[in-house]
Amino acid sequence: MISPFAPVTLPGGAGPMAAAPLPGQVLHSPFAEAAAVVGEGELGAEAAGALLAELDDAGFGEALELLEDDVAARHLRSVGTWSNESEAPVLATADTAQWMAELAGEADRVLGALEEHFGDRPADSLQAGEIEAVAGLRGPDGFTNPFDTQQLFLGGLLDKAKKLASGVGKLAKKGLAFAGNLALGPLFGILRKLVRPLLRKVLDSAIGRLPASLRPLAGQLSAKLRGSGELSADASLAEEFDRELTASVTAPNEGRWQAEQPPAEGTYEAPGQGHDLDAARARLVRELSAADPGVPPTEQLEQFIPVVMAALPLIRTGIKIIGRDKVVNGIAGPLSRLISGMVGADAAKMLSRHIASTGLGLLGLEAGGDGSLGGEALAAATEDTVRQVMTLPPESLEQELLLETEVQDAFAEAAARHLPAAVLRAELAERELDAEHAVWVMMPRATKPCFRYKKYGRVIPVRLTRPMARAVVLSGGETLERRLLESGVRAWPVDGEVELYELLPGGRPGHVAAFESEEDGDASTAGVHEFEELTQTAATLLAGIPRFAQTDRHGGAGRHRSAGSRYFRFRHHGRPLRRQRRHGFIVGFDLTAPQPVLKVNLLVGERDTHELAAQLQRRQLVQVVSTVRRLLDPAALQAMTTRLERLMTQHGITAPSGIGKQLAERLADGMLRTVSQQLPASAQTLAQAAQDPAPGATLTFMFSFADRAAIATGTPVGDPAVTIRPGIHRD
């Protein structure tokens, strides 16, 4: 085998909250079941699908993601405050669980007040603003502070309550008995009982505890929906919650177990797989630093590799067929021979000095006298090699020579990422195409050995032209050009700096923000908005190295929020750009109407709102349409396509390939035609929206379809009407 290391002479003569249990068996009377089948069997699936569509809310999903990030950040910060490494994760979990308990209590108070106030009132009797009044909201923003995840979550729950009431009210008007029998109070009671289990799942996910998924109701509902399969393994918590809520409302007896199994309070389970990997990684670093130079550390790797495999997202059936021990031995043998020349205390210290000399001082890092950076670099390269090799199909893992080749190649690439050029073969260092070769370092240092991300050891300067910025598409379809314009840029090219990050197993953007953002105190939620996924286009234009977006030779770019996913932060004039929750669009179906309706909320930022109002006042109608067209650029259409395809799949609408893109284009064309026809007459309304204290404006377009089949063909009926509201509305 060929070692990736250049010949080096070393000093001293050395050679080169517990998940709720599943319900028990329950017997049901056959008579009530039969009556339901006779009365509503044919409408049951349609009603469930319609209610599920009504509950869909991208804003609630975003609020849950931000809450997870905040919980993860709080937990990791707490880990760093405890001196006992073995007890720190459990003690930090207790701290974080207490914070979550406060949120659960506030949510219970708010929803309990709704349940008591509305009582037996019919679901369709809810009036605009009633829920907010009963909840005791103060100020125009209510529970919508974009930098307070608890407020965002509570606001999302109130929006969910309104959607639930609206959906059940519409179904009651269609004559479905179960909907007519559900008053507002009991509805809000069902929602209330599902909140604590949801928050427990958020906590489990955020701190790396991954219990078996509790999806019996969601699975039953999927089976009832026409054309809908089981809930996918990677479904978001928001999607799972909507299905649990729908199942509890449409089949309350089946859902009763969920309400009767609240999470245990005051109990803090042992850390999950992420913390097992932390401990195993720290042990390997110590063992490699203490190993005999030149002796393959086979036994140490044989203990470490299974822990890395256990932390992978999926347990591969091929491993079970071949046998775990055979796979571990097949990787550990050649890998231990590759790193044998760089083990031992002297090698660790030498590696640490070289890593520190690559510019880590600029990032506030130090080598450390114990040589930990060197041992961590070897451990990180080993870990990446195992994850890379485990992407091979089972047939390749069985071939000894092929497996050994894959180990050698994967380790060479991993070594080039984590080890300084001074100890690498010349062609490996040159292959990175980075004139100032830097390495990826495990972070954050303050919580060692609980590492959750890596940081690239060099800040990359970049000069962006406007076309370059326009080509970099960020989250939600926004471009870097638009974000720079919103930040006040008026002249091009723009000089900036790029910082790069990579998630480790159990890592989340919230972890990065907690230790990399310059926000004061616990405002990590705001910091999360500074980090964007490093797509291949962004890696090419911003970092100048396309391969930086690639973390898996066999699988392409890393999956969002999984180990290996990479992010970047762009700084302009020393300040990070931050996405705002005021752009893009919201798309949703109303399947309870006589004819299906698709609503598109086009969210217009403050700057564009004033620009549109000024153009209308000056009768610059061509510029009005041009401004709206810019909001519906190719990046936005691609994001809309993805959203439409996801919605159709989620609600059991089977469409041919390419229909999502076709429908997005037809929606955009219809919106532009409506703008050109109706917006000139709405100059006063838009001017009032621009002057309103609420930032931005929302243009709502309503598209009708003849039936569900028309959605599947991407064919709306005519052009939509448009309404204008001040502020950003995500309903």
mmCIF file of C-alpha atoms in Angstrom, residues 62-78 95-96 99-100 103 145-153 202-203 205-207 508-515 521-528 561:
data_model
loop_
_atom_site.group_PDB
_atom_site.id
_atom_site.type_symbol
_atom_site.label_atom_id
_atom_site.label_comp_id
_atom_site.label_asym_id
_atom_site.label_seq_id
_atom_site.Cartn_x
_atom_site.Cartn_y
_atom_site.Cartn_z
ATOM 1 C CA GLU A 62 -39.043 26.474 9.960
ATOM 2 C CA ALA A 63 -39.909 27.327 13.565
ATOM 3 C CA LEU A 64 -39.275 23.714 14.612
ATOM 4 C CA GLU A 65 -35.935 23.645 12.805
ATOM 5 C CA LEU A 66 -34.877 26.864 14.511
ATOM 6 C CA LEU A 67 -36.036 25.491 17.861
ATOM 7 C CA GLU A 68 -33.959 22.346 17.297
ATOM 8 C CA ASP A 69 -30.943 24.504 16.447
ATOM 9 C CA ASP A 70 -31.445 26.602 19.569
ATOM 10 C CA VAL A 71 -31.845 23.538 21.803
ATOM 11 C CA ALA A 72 -28.728 21.950 20.252
ATOM 12 C CA ALA A 73 -26.743 25.145 20.815
ATOM 13 C CA ARG A 74 -27.878 25.512 24.415
ATOM 14 C CA HIS A 75 -27.022 21.893 25.138
ATOM 15 C CA LEU A 76 -23.539 22.126 23.643
ATOM 16 C CA ARG A 77 -22.795 25.410 25.416
ATOM 17 C CA SER A 78 -23.849 23.769 28.672
ATOM 18 C CA ASP A 95 -30.193 22.048 31.901
ATOM 19 C CA THR A 96 -31.657 21.952 28.407
ATOM 20 C CA TRP A 99 -35.544 25.180 29.410
ATOM 21 C CA MET A 100 -37.780 22.999 27.240
ATOM 22 C CA LEU A 103 -41.632 26.207 26.871
ATOM 23 C CA ASN A 145 -39.945 37.590 17.324
ATOM 24 C CA PRO A 146 -37.600 36.162 14.647
ATOM 25 C CA PHE A 147 -34.749 35.867 17.145
ATOM 26 C CA ASP A 148 -36.701 34.124 19.930
ATOM 27 C CA THR A 149 -37.306 30.460 19.142
ATOM 28 C CA GLN A 150 -39.787 30.002 21.982
ATOM 29 C CA GLN A 151 -41.864 32.892 20.626
ATOM 30 C CA LEU A 152 -41.660 31.517 17.091
ATOM 31 C CA PHE A 153 -42.800 28.098 18.254
ATOM 32 C CA VAL A 202 -37.295 18.033 19.379
ATOM 33 C CA LEU A 203 -35.114 17.602 22.467
ATOM 34 C CA SER A 205 -33.197 15.093 17.986
ATOM 35 C CA ALA A 206 -31.293 18.193 19.068
ATOM 36 C CA ILE A 207 -29.055 16.501 21.640
ATOM 37 C CA ARG A 508 -26.473 21.123 13.347
ATOM 38 C CA PRO A 509 -26.178 24.690 12.059
ATOM 39 C CA GLY A 510 -27.210 25.776 15.553
ATOM 40 C CA HIS A 511 -23.983 24.313 16.923
ATOM 41 C CA VAL A 512 -21.971 26.343 14.431
ATOM 42 C CA ALA A 513 -23.893 29.513 15.222
ATOM 43 C CA ALA A 514 -23.515 29.019 18.966
ATOM 44 C CA PHE A 515 -19.735 29.262 18.758
ATOM 45 C CA GLY A 521 -25.624 36.023 24.849
ATOM 46 C CA ASP A 522 -27.876 33.193 23.719
ATOM 47 C CA ALA A 523 -29.072 34.792 20.471
ATOM 48 C CA SER A 524 -27.807 31.864 18.398
ATOM 49 C CA THR A 525 -31.066 31.770 16.434
ATOM 50 C CA ALA A 526 -30.118 34.991 14.707
ATOM 51 C CA GLY A 527 -26.673 33.550 14.037
ATOM 52 C CA VAL A 528 -28.113 30.500 12.273
ATOM 53 C CA ARG A 561 -28.029 18.713 8.066
#
